mmCIF file of C-alpha atoms in Angstrom:
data_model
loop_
_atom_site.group_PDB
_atom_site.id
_atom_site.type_symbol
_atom_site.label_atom_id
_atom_site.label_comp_id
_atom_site.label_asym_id
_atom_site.label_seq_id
_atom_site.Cartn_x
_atom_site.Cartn_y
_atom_site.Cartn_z
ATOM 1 C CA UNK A 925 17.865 -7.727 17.667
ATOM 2 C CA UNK A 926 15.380 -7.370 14.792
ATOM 3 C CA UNK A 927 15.123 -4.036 13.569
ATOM 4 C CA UNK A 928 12.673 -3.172 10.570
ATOM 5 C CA UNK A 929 11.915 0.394 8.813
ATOM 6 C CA UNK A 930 7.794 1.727 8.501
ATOM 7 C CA UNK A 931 7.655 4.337 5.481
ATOM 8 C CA UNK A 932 3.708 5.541 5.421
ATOM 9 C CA UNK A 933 2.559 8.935 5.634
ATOM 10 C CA UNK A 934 -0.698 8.261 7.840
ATOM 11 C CA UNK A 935 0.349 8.986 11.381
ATOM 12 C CA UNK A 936 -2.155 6.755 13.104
ATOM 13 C CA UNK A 937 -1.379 3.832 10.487
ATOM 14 C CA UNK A 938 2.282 4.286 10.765
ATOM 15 C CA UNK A 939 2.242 4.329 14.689
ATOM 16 C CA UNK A 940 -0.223 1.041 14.884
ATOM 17 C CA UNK A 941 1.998 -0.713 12.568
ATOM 18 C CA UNK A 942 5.005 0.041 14.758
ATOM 19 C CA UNK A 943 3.291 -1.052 17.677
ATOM 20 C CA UNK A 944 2.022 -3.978 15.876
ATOM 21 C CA UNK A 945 5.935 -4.731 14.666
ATOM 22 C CA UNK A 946 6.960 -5.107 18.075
ATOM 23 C CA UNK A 947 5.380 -8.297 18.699
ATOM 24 C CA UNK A 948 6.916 -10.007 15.879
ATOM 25 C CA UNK A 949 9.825 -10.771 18.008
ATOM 26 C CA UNK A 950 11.451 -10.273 21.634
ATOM 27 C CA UNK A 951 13.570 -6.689 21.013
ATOM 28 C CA UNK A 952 12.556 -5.374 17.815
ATOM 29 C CA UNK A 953 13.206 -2.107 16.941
ATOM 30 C CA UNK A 954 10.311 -0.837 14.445
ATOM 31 C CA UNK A 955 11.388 2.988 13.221
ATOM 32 C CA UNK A 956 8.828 5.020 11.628
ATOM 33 C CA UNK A 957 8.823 7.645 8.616
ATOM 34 C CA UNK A 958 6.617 9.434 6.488
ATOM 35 C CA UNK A 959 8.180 9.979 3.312
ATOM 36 C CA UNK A 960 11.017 8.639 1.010
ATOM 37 C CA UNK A 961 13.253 11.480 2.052
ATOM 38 C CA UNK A 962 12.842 10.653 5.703
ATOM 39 C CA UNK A 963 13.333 7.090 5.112
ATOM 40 C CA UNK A 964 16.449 7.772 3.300
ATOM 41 C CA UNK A 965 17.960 9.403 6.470
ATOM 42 C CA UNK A 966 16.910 6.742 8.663
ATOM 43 C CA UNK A 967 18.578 4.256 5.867
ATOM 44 C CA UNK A 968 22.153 6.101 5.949
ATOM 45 C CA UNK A 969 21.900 6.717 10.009
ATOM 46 C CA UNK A 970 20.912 3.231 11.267
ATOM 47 C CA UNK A 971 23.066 -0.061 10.915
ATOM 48 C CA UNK A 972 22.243 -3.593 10.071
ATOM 49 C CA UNK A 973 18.373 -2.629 9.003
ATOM 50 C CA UNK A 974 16.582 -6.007 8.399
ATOM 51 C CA UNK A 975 13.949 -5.399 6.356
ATOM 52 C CA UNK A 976 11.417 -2.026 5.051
ATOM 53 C CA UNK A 977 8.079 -2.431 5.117
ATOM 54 C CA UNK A 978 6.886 0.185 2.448
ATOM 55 C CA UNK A 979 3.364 1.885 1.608
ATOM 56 C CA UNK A 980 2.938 2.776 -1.773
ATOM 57 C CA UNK A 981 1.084 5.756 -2.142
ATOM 58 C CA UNK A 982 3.449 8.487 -0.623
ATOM 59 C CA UNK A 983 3.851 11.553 -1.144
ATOM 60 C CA UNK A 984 6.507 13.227 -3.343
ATOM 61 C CA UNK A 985 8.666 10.202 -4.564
ATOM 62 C CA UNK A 986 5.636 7.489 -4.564
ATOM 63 C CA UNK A 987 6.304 3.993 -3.236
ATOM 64 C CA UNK A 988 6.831 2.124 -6.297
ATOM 65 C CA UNK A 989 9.472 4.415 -7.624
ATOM 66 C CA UNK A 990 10.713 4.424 -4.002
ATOM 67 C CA UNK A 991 11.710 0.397 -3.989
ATOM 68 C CA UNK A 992 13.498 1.033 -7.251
ATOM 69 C CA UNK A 993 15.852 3.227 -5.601
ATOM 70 C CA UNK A 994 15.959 0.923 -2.459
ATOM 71 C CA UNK A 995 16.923 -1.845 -4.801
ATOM 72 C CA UNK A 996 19.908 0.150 -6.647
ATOM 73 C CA UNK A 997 21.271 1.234 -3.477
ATOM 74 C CA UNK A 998 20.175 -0.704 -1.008
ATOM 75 C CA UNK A 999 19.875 -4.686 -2.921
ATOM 76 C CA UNK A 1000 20.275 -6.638 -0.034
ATOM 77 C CA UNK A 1001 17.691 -5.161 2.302
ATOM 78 C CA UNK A 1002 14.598 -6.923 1.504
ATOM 79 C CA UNK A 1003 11.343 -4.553 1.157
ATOM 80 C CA UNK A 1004 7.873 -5.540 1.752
ATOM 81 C CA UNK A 1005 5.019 -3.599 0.311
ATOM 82 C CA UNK A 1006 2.095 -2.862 2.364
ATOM 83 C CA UNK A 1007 -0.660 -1.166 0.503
ATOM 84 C CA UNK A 1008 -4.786 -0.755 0.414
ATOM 85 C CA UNK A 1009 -4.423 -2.082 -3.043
ATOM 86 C CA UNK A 1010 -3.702 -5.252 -3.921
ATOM 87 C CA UNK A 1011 -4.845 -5.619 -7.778
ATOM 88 C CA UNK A 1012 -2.958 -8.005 -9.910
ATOM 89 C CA UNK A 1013 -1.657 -5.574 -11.650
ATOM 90 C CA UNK A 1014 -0.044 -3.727 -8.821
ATOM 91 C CA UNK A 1015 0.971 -6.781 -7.246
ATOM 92 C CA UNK A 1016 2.982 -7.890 -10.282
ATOM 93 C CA UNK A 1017 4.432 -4.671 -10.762
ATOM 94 C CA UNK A 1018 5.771 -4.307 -6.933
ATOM 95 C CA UNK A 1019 7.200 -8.307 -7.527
ATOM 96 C CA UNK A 1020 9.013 -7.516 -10.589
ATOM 97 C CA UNK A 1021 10.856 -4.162 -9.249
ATOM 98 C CA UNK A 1022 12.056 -6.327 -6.694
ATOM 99 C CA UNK A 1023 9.433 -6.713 -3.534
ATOM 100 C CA UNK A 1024 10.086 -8.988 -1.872
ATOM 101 C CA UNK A 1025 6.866 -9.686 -0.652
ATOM 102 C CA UNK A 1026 2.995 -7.703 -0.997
ATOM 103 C CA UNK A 1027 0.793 -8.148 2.464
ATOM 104 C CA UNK A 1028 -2.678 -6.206 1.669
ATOM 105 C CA UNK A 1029 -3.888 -3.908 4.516
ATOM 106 C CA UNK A 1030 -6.803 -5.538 5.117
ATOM 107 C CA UNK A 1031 -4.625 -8.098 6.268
ATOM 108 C CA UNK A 1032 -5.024 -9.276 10.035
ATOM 109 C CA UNK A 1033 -2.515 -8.413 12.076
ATOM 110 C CA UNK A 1034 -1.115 -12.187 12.447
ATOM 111 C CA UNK A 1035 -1.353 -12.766 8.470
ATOM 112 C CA UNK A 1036 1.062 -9.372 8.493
ATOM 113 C CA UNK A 1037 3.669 -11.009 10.815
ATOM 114 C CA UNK A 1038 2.984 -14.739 9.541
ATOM 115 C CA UNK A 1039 4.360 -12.866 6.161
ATOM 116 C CA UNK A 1040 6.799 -10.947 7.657
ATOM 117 C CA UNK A 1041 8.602 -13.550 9.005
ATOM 118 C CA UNK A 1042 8.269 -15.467 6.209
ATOM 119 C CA UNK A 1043 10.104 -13.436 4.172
ATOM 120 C CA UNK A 1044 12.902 -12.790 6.755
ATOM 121 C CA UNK A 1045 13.574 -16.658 7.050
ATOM 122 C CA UNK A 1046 14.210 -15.843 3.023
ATOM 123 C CA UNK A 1047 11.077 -16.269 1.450
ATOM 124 C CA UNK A 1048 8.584 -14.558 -0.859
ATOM 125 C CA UNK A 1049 5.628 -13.809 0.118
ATOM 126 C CA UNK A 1050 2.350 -13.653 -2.078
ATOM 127 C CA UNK A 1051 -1.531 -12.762 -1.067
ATOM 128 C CA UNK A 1052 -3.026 -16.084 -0.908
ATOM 129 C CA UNK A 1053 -4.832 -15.620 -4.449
ATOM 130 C CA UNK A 1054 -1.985 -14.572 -6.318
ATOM 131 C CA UNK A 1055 -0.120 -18.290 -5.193
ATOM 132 C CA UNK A 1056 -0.289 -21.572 -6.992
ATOM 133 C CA UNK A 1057 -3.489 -23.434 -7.085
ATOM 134 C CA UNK A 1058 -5.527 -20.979 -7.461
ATOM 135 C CA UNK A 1059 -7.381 -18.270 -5.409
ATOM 136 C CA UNK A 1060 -9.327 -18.399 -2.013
ATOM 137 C CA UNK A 1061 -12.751 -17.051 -1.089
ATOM 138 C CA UNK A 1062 -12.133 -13.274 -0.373
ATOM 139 C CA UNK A 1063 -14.204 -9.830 -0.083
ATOM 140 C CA UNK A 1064 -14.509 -8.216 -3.393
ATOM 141 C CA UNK A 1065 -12.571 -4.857 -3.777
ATOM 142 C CA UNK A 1066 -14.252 -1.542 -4.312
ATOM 143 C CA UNK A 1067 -12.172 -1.929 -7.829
ATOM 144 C CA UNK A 1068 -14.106 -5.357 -8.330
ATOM 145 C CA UNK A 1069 -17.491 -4.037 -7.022
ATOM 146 C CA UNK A 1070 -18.155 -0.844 -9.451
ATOM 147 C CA UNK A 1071 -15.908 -2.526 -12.016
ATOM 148 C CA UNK A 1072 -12.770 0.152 -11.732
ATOM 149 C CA UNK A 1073 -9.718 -0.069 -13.687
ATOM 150 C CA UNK A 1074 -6.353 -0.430 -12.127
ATOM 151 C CA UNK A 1075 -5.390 3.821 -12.629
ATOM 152 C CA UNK A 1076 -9.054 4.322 -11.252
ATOM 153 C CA UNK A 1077 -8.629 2.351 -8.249
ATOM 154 C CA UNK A 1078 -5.612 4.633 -7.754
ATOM 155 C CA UNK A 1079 -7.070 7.671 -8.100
ATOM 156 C CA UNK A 1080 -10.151 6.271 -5.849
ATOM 157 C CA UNK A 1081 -7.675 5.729 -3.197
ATOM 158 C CA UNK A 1082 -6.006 9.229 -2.903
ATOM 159 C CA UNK A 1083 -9.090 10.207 -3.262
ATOM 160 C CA UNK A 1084 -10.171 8.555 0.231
ATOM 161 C CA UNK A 1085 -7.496 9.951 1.340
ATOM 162 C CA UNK A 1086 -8.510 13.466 0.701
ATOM 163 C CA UNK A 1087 -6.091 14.753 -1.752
ATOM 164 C CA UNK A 1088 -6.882 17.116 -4.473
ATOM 165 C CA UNK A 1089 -7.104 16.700 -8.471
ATOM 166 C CA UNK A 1090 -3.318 18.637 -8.392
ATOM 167 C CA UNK A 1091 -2.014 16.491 -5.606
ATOM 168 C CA UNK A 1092 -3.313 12.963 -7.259
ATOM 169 C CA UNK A 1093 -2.095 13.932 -10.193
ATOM 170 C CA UNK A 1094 1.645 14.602 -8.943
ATOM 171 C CA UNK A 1095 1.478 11.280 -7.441
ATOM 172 C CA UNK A 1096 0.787 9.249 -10.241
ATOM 173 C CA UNK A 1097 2.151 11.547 -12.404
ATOM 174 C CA UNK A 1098 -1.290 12.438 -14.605
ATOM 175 C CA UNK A 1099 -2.700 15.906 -15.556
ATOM 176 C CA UNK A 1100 -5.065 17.498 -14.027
ATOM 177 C CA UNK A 1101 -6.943 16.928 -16.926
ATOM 178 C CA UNK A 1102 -6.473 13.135 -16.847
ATOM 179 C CA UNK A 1103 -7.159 12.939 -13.346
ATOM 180 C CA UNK A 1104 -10.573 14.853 -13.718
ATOM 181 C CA UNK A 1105 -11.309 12.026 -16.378
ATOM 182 C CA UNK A 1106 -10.506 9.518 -14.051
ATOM 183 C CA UNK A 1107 -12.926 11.041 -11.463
ATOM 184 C CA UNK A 1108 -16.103 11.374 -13.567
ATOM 185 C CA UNK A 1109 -15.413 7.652 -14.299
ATOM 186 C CA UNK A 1110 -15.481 6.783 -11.123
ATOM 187 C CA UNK A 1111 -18.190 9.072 -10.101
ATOM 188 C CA UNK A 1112 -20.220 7.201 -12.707
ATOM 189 C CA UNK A 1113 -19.654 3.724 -11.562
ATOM 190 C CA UNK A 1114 -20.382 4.867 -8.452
ATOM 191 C CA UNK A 1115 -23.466 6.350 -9.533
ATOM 192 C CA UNK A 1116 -22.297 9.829 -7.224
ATOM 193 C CA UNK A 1117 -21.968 13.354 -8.240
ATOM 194 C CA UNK A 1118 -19.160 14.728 -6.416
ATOM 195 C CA UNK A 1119 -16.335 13.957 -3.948
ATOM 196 C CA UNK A 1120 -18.455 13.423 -0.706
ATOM 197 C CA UNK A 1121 -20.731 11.465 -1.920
ATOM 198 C CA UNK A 1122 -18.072 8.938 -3.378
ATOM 199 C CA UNK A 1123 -16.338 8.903 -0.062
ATOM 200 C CA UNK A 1124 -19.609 7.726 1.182
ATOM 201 C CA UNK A 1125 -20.307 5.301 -1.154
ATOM 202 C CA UNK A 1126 -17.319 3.260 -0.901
ATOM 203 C CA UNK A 1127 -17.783 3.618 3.096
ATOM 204 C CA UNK A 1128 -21.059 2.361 3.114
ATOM 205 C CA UNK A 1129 -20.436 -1.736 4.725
ATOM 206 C CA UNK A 1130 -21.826 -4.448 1.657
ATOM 207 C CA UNK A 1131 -24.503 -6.263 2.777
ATOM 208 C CA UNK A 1132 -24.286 -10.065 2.845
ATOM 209 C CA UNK A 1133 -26.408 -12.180 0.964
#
């Protein structure tokens, strides 16, 4: 029996991931939480986990700093991250604390077991452009479109996500004052002047040409 941990704080993304999870073999077990804290119960009450999958903008103890406690207490479980961004940067950052493997969100839901299961047979698993030989047609990030840096990105995303200057800023562990920097940045690449109309923006489908 496979049985695999879910931390992500979005309800409706948790419980479709779960539900997703169960196909990946005959009698998995997917378990669900919201937060490190809850995840850290579920660690010390269930037996013979086989793997975390693990979002990495949380709230209170943040994903990244998250697998570095998995890995001091936990080193043999293996941890996937599964995150809306998928920069090199971040990428690199979730490999060297000890991911073992980074599967995008915009990911199908096939690529997400294909790499599951890879990296329960023992593997590593990379997005296809961070491999060898190269990368592979892709869509461009909202990063890559408006020409965002990797902290703006960030700050774009808990943005989207509806948290305020104070709560972004605990999670990345910024001022206020940085954060607001961040923001007029982005609302300039954007060419926006507020909140709603960024939301918007980066909503609005690309066109193809």
């Amino acid at each position: 029996m496979l049985k695999l941990l879910v931390v992500e704080d979005h309800a409706l993304v948790r419980e479709g991931l779960l539900q997703t999870l169960r196909d990946i073999e005959p009698n998995t077990v997917a378990i669900g939480a919201a937060d490190a804290d809850e995840a850290l119960q579920v660690l010390e009450a269930t037996s013979n986990l086989d793997m975390v999958l693990l979002d990495l903008m949380l709230p209170g103890l943040n994903g990244m700093a998250f697998l570095a406690v998995l890995r001091k207490r936990f080193p043999a479980l293996p941890v996937v991250i599964l995150s809306a961004l998928d920069d090199a940067e971040t990428v690199k950052r979730a490999i060297e604390h000890g991911a073992s493997g980074f599967v995008p969100k915009a990911s199908t839901s096939e690529s997400m077991l294909d790499a599951l299961r890879q990296v329960l047979a023992g593997g590593v698993y990379l997005p296809p452009r961070y491999r060898d030989g190269g990368e592979q047609p892709r869509r461009r990030s909202v990063a890559e479109r408006y020409g965002l840096t990797a902290s703006q990105s960030r700050v774009l995303e808990l943005l989207t996500q509806g948290k305020t200057n104070r709560q972004i800023g605990e999670l990345l562990g910024l001022t206020e004052g940085t954060v607001k920097i961040h923001m007029s940045a982005i609302f300039k690449a954007l060419n926006v002047n507020n909140r709603s109309q960024a939301l918007l923006a980066v909503s609005k489908p690309r066109r193809r040409i």
